[in-house]
XYZ file of C-alpha atoms in Angstrom:
366
model
C -0.049 0.057 0.119
C 1.240 3.324 -1.048
C 1.511 6.282 1.375
C -1.097 7.993 -0.739
C -3.546 5.036 -0.484
C -2.794 4.869 3.265
C -3.774 8.424 3.456
C -7.096 7.742 1.603
C -8.019 5.074 3.875
C -6.924 6.775 7.082
C -9.409 9.602 5.963
C -12.290 7.342 6.824
C -11.310 7.344 10.487
C -12.148 10.985 10.682
C -15.437 11.093 8.817
C -18.389 11.419 11.085
C -21.555 9.127 10.585
C -19.724 6.673 8.401
C -19.616 3.182 9.711
C -17.576 0.334 8.629
C -20.237 -1.328 6.369
C -21.151 1.898 4.706
C -17.735 2.893 4.195
C -17.045 -0.278 2.265
C -20.227 -0.022 0.234
C -19.175 3.563 -0.623
C -15.801 2.564 -1.790
C -17.052 -0.241 -3.979
C -19.850 1.639 -5.504
C -17.364 4.433 -6.397
C -15.260 1.911 -8.096
C -12.256 2.366 -5.667
C -11.149 4.544 -2.826
C -9.376 7.130 -5.054
C -12.759 7.632 -7.109
C -14.502 8.109 -3.665
C -12.507 11.147 -3.008
C -13.119 12.685 -6.399
C -16.822 12.385 -6.598
C -18.924 15.570 -6.315
C -21.707 15.868 -3.623
C -24.202 15.206 -6.140
C -22.532 12.043 -7.247
C -22.105 10.965 -3.617
C -25.865 11.329 -3.056
C -26.502 8.910 -6.007
C -24.722 6.258 -4.085
C -26.825 3.645 -2.019
C -26.729 4.487 1.504
C -25.428 8.018 1.111
C -28.421 10.004 2.438
C -28.495 13.789 2.105
C -27.854 14.180 5.887
C -24.724 11.828 5.670
C -23.293 13.647 2.451
C -23.519 16.885 4.650
C -21.532 15.280 7.312
C -18.753 13.846 5.082
C -15.759 16.335 5.146
C -13.276 14.661 2.915
C -10.735 17.395 2.678
C -10.683 17.891 6.391
C -10.414 14.220 7.026
C -7.513 13.849 4.822
C -5.595 16.666 6.634
C -6.151 14.778 10.016
C -4.954 11.573 8.343
C -1.660 13.285 7.246
C -0.711 13.897 10.755
C -0.558 10.250 11.437
C 1.452 9.233 8.325
C 4.799 10.281 9.665
C 4.244 8.547 13.027
C 3.239 5.253 11.335
C 6.370 5.299 9.030
C 8.742 6.373 11.983
C 7.591 3.592 14.283
C 7.690 0.963 11.369
C 4.040 -0.023 12.019
C 2.551 -2.481 9.474
C -0.901 -1.246 7.951
C -3.379 -3.668 6.358
C -6.417 -2.360 4.554
C -9.342 -4.697 4.102
C -8.809 -5.237 0.382
C -5.057 -6.151 0.738
C -4.066 -9.734 0.340
C -1.990 -9.387 3.545
C -5.133 -8.638 5.526
C -6.178 -11.629 7.810
C -8.181 -13.717 5.446
C -10.563 -15.100 7.847
C -11.429 -11.717 9.284
C -12.145 -10.409 5.582
C -15.371 -12.795 5.720
C -16.727 -10.670 8.589
C -18.970 -7.931 7.333
C -17.963 -5.657 10.245
C -14.189 -6.285 9.727
C -12.263 -3.106 10.169
C -11.068 -0.984 7.129
C -7.683 -0.849 8.564
C -5.603 -2.892 10.872
C -2.251 -1.637 12.481
C 0.204 -4.175 13.280
C 3.854 -4.495 14.803
C 6.173 -7.524 14.681
C 6.530 -10.353 12.133
C 2.924 -10.916 11.340
C 1.678 -13.682 9.058
C -1.935 -14.097 8.796
C -1.806 -17.133 6.462
C -1.374 -20.063 8.908
C -3.398 -23.118 7.889
C -4.974 -23.291 11.311
C -5.494 -20.418 13.672
C -7.126 -20.549 17.175
C -8.214 -18.123 19.838
C -7.507 -18.912 23.358
C -9.455 -16.578 25.766
C -10.684 -16.713 29.413
C -10.924 -14.945 32.787
C -8.403 -12.604 34.063
C -8.415 -14.619 37.313
C -6.800 -17.724 35.858
C -6.758 -20.733 38.234
C -4.072 -23.535 38.236
C -6.708 -25.596 36.635
C -7.026 -23.192 33.841
C -3.426 -22.704 33.272
C -2.738 -26.437 33.092
C -5.626 -26.636 30.286
C -3.876 -23.820 28.371
C -0.427 -25.729 28.560
C -1.951 -28.723 27.417
C -3.461 -27.143 24.389
C -0.207 -25.125 23.532
C 2.002 -28.301 23.757
C -0.271 -30.074 21.110
C -0.395 -26.837 19.005
C 3.240 -26.851 18.963
C 3.327 -30.209 17.217
C 1.189 -28.860 14.542
C 2.345 -25.263 14.189
C -0.962 -23.471 14.826
C -1.147 -19.740 15.304
C -2.784 -18.626 18.544
C -4.644 -15.279 18.978
C -5.549 -13.728 22.055
C -5.881 -10.274 23.925
C -2.752 -9.937 26.072
C -4.943 -9.389 29.148
C -4.303 -10.743 32.655
C -4.986 -14.271 33.337
C -5.744 -16.926 30.530
C -4.714 -14.368 27.716
C -1.119 -13.604 28.962
C -0.534 -17.190 29.949
C -1.387 -18.434 26.454
C 1.100 -15.780 24.896
C 3.823 -16.714 27.286
C 3.486 -20.454 26.650
C 3.501 -19.694 22.846
C 6.693 -17.808 23.133
C 8.350 -20.707 25.181
C 7.141 -23.158 22.625
C 8.203 -21.241 19.588
C 4.565 -20.799 18.329
C 3.094 -17.735 16.365
C 0.880 -15.740 18.539
C -0.856 -12.494 18.170
C -2.049 -10.150 20.631
C -5.212 -8.217 19.555
C -5.235 -4.691 21.544
C -7.948 -2.416 22.685
C -5.820 0.765 22.097
C -3.252 2.214 19.908
C 0.122 0.886 19.260
C 1.893 3.527 20.931
C 1.425 1.849 24.433
C 1.120 -1.587 25.921
C -1.837 -2.135 28.442
C -1.285 -3.623 31.010
C 2.273 -2.312 31.106
C 3.461 -5.323 33.040
C 2.951 -7.308 29.898
C 5.302 -5.147 28.009
C 8.192 -7.717 28.046
C 5.989 -10.537 26.750
C 4.727 -8.337 23.926
C 8.353 -7.597 22.855
C 9.079 -11.374 22.975
C 5.900 -12.013 20.798
C 7.439 -9.708 17.966
C 9.823 -12.404 16.753
C 7.135 -14.734 15.715
C 3.815 -12.951 15.603
C 3.141 -9.587 17.338
C 0.500 -7.104 18.042
C -2.516 -5.836 16.056
C -5.232 -3.381 16.665
C -8.002 -1.282 14.687
C -7.347 1.751 16.972
C -5.055 4.680 15.921
C -2.021 5.432 17.727
C -2.920 7.601 20.798
C -6.082 5.804 21.443
C -6.191 5.027 25.167
C -7.394 1.654 26.620
C -10.967 2.725 27.413
C -13.226 0.198 28.527
C -15.671 0.176 25.580
C -12.668 -0.486 23.172
C -12.313 -4.094 24.520
C -15.523 -5.721 23.454
C -14.992 -4.094 20.009
C -11.609 -5.683 19.821
C -13.074 -9.100 20.760
C -14.705 -9.282 17.238
C -11.307 -9.167 15.735
C -10.119 -12.056 17.943
C -12.981 -14.105 17.070
C -12.993 -13.299 13.421
C -9.331 -13.965 12.738
C -9.773 -17.549 14.036
C -10.938 -20.948 12.845
C -12.062 -21.821 16.269
C -12.317 -19.965 19.732
C -11.459 -21.784 22.936
C -12.782 -20.513 26.132
C -10.771 -22.068 28.975
C -12.183 -20.424 32.235
C -14.816 -17.626 32.505
C -17.221 -16.030 35.027
C -20.894 -15.850 34.190
C -20.167 -12.608 32.465
C -17.196 -11.143 30.786
C -15.076 -10.500 27.672
C -14.471 -14.187 26.864
C -18.199 -14.785 26.611
C -18.495 -11.920 24.258
C -15.884 -13.359 22.193
C -17.622 -16.682 22.158
C -20.814 -15.071 21.080
C -19.221 -13.155 18.291
C -17.552 -16.386 17.051
C -21.046 -17.933 17.018
C -22.169 -15.031 14.912
C -19.459 -15.490 12.503
C -20.264 -19.071 12.099
C -17.083 -20.207 13.606
C -16.561 -23.124 15.975
C -16.600 -22.375 19.800
C -15.210 -24.766 22.370
C -15.373 -24.638 26.145
C -13.871 -26.748 29.038
C -16.344 -27.805 31.654
C -15.733 -27.132 35.354
C -16.835 -27.323 38.912
C -20.334 -25.898 39.106
C -19.407 -24.458 42.430
C -16.346 -22.542 41.101
C -17.055 -18.854 39.861
C -14.791 -19.187 36.971
C -16.229 -22.253 35.515
C -19.745 -20.869 35.388
C -19.303 -19.045 31.964
C -17.911 -22.247 30.320
C -20.680 -24.366 31.803
C -23.068 -21.812 30.417
C -21.811 -21.879 26.903
C -22.008 -25.615 26.860
C -25.387 -25.767 28.543
C -26.918 -23.169 25.965
C -25.270 -25.146 23.122
C -23.119 -22.098 22.120
C -19.940 -24.046 22.563
C -18.810 -27.747 22.061
C -17.554 -29.508 25.364
C -13.933 -30.489 25.262
C -11.693 -32.063 27.903
C -8.361 -32.006 25.910
C -6.586 -30.863 22.828
C -7.537 -34.398 21.239
C -11.225 -33.464 21.378
C -10.449 -30.142 19.633
C -8.540 -31.756 16.832
C -11.096 -34.392 16.495
C -14.135 -32.101 16.321
C -12.247 -29.839 13.861
C -11.246 -32.833 11.726
C -7.679 -31.632 11.809
C -6.095 -35.021 12.453
C -6.890 -36.043 8.970
C -4.822 -35.045 6.113
C -6.618 -33.114 3.256
C -7.301 -34.693 -0.009
C -5.213 -33.316 -3.154
C -6.972 -30.600 -4.949
C -8.013 -31.907 -8.517
C -7.524 -29.269 -11.072
C -9.844 -29.138 -14.066
C -8.814 -27.083 -17.050
C -11.181 -24.548 -18.339
C -12.332 -24.660 -22.188
C -14.541 -21.522 -22.244
C -14.647 -18.549 -24.430
C -14.640 -15.546 -22.177
C -14.912 -11.995 -22.982
C -12.304 -9.388 -21.583
C -14.157 -8.523 -18.304
C -14.948 -12.086 -17.651
C -11.330 -13.085 -18.292
C -10.218 -10.351 -15.722
C -12.361 -11.897 -12.886
C -11.114 -15.394 -13.685
C -7.452 -14.073 -13.557
C -8.074 -12.507 -10.253
C -9.673 -15.360 -8.762
C -7.033 -17.690 -10.104
C -4.329 -15.252 -8.546
C -6.062 -14.334 -5.309
C -8.347 -17.317 -4.693
C -11.505 -16.302 -2.799
C -12.518 -12.848 -3.108
C -15.635 -10.707 -2.079
C -17.567 -8.792 -4.660
C -16.231 -5.452 -3.038
C -12.605 -6.662 -3.488
C -13.082 -7.616 -6.919
C -14.800 -4.206 -7.785
C -11.667 -2.442 -6.008
C -9.014 -4.390 -8.117
C -11.048 -3.979 -11.255
C -11.842 -0.399 -10.654
C -15.459 -0.987 -11.725
C -18.773 -0.337 -9.942
C -20.309 -3.288 -8.068
C -23.326 -3.573 -10.192
C -21.145 -4.113 -13.320
C -19.073 -6.604 -11.454
C -22.027 -8.494 -10.181
C -23.439 -8.906 -13.783
C -20.219 -10.396 -14.988
C -20.066 -12.843 -12.124
C -23.622 -13.773 -12.861
C -22.482 -14.677 -16.282
C -19.545 -16.665 -15.107
C -21.927 -18.500 -12.715
C -24.157 -19.538 -15.473
C -21.132 -20.971 -17.453
C -20.074 -22.892 -14.320
C -16.878 -21.034 -14.056
C -17.479 -19.059 -10.756
C -18.997 -20.404 -7.555
C -20.643 -18.040 -5.191
C -20.393 -18.424 -1.392
C -22.168 -16.891 1.542
C -21.424 -13.080 2.323
C -21.067 -12.220 -1.615
C -17.673 -14.034 -1.961
C -16.694 -15.939 -4.931
C -14.046 -18.527 -6.012
C -13.203 -20.382 -9.306
C -15.466 -23.377 -9.508
C -12.714 -25.514 -11.079
């Protein structure tokens, strides 16, 4: 991503009244983020979701001026920035409608691990909970899984520390900007995580660890992962929020049962009772239920013998190069309106060339 593109994406952080879903829709309908900034107000009003009231609130020039102030800091601190259309953006998170436009990262971040798991739980971890986490991490080390958590007290930091000890990639998702570490006592562990993994946030540098930020960041933890494991939890708390978000994203959720009289087993027992999580007693249960013990069959490639027009061929080439893509991503790369891309995709589906997936995502059918 060029410095100019980064400024354009940063600009959306300073536009009042535009939520994540609306922003993505406006960018796609404009045929790309550059086009969005060059549209007149009349043209903006013609876009779906851009009411007169919203258009009056959008101050694009002022937003870009504010974005400019952050560019030097991001470059100076050597932070990685991922926009939602980039192939480097966490691919599982891309499937979530409320995934952030931008993510800021620090460390050696790789979001393309075949298996990624969230481990979450109470800040008041017991010896029982810590034992469960260690058993999981030992197993994960054999299969080179990536572990995501929130760098919080208790289960989170215990999982991160064990990953560092066992040489596993681990990512801490923060509820504040990357100019600080919260809690500060975890700064040393955060630094050790940089070698293989690192830190990730949607919040701009300078954002404080305010209470309301943490439930928001939990959706990133849930969305980045194939599965979420709740180790210990009270009847209420952030780990339950993460579990419910993972449910909403159609991701698998697992929980360890515990003593019904223990306060930090009540959350896990509740998830299991309400059938919001699968009961597991060990890593073996997780691997069995996720079908991870079996090796995947070799993919069979069938050649295409279709006469495609230029627009169809462009989409086929993109899907061949980038694999699965959303209609918004295709529109961005092709610099075409979503309606035009949608028509071409429909033609390709009729020809049996493209397969549609939930969430308006597409891949080659062969």
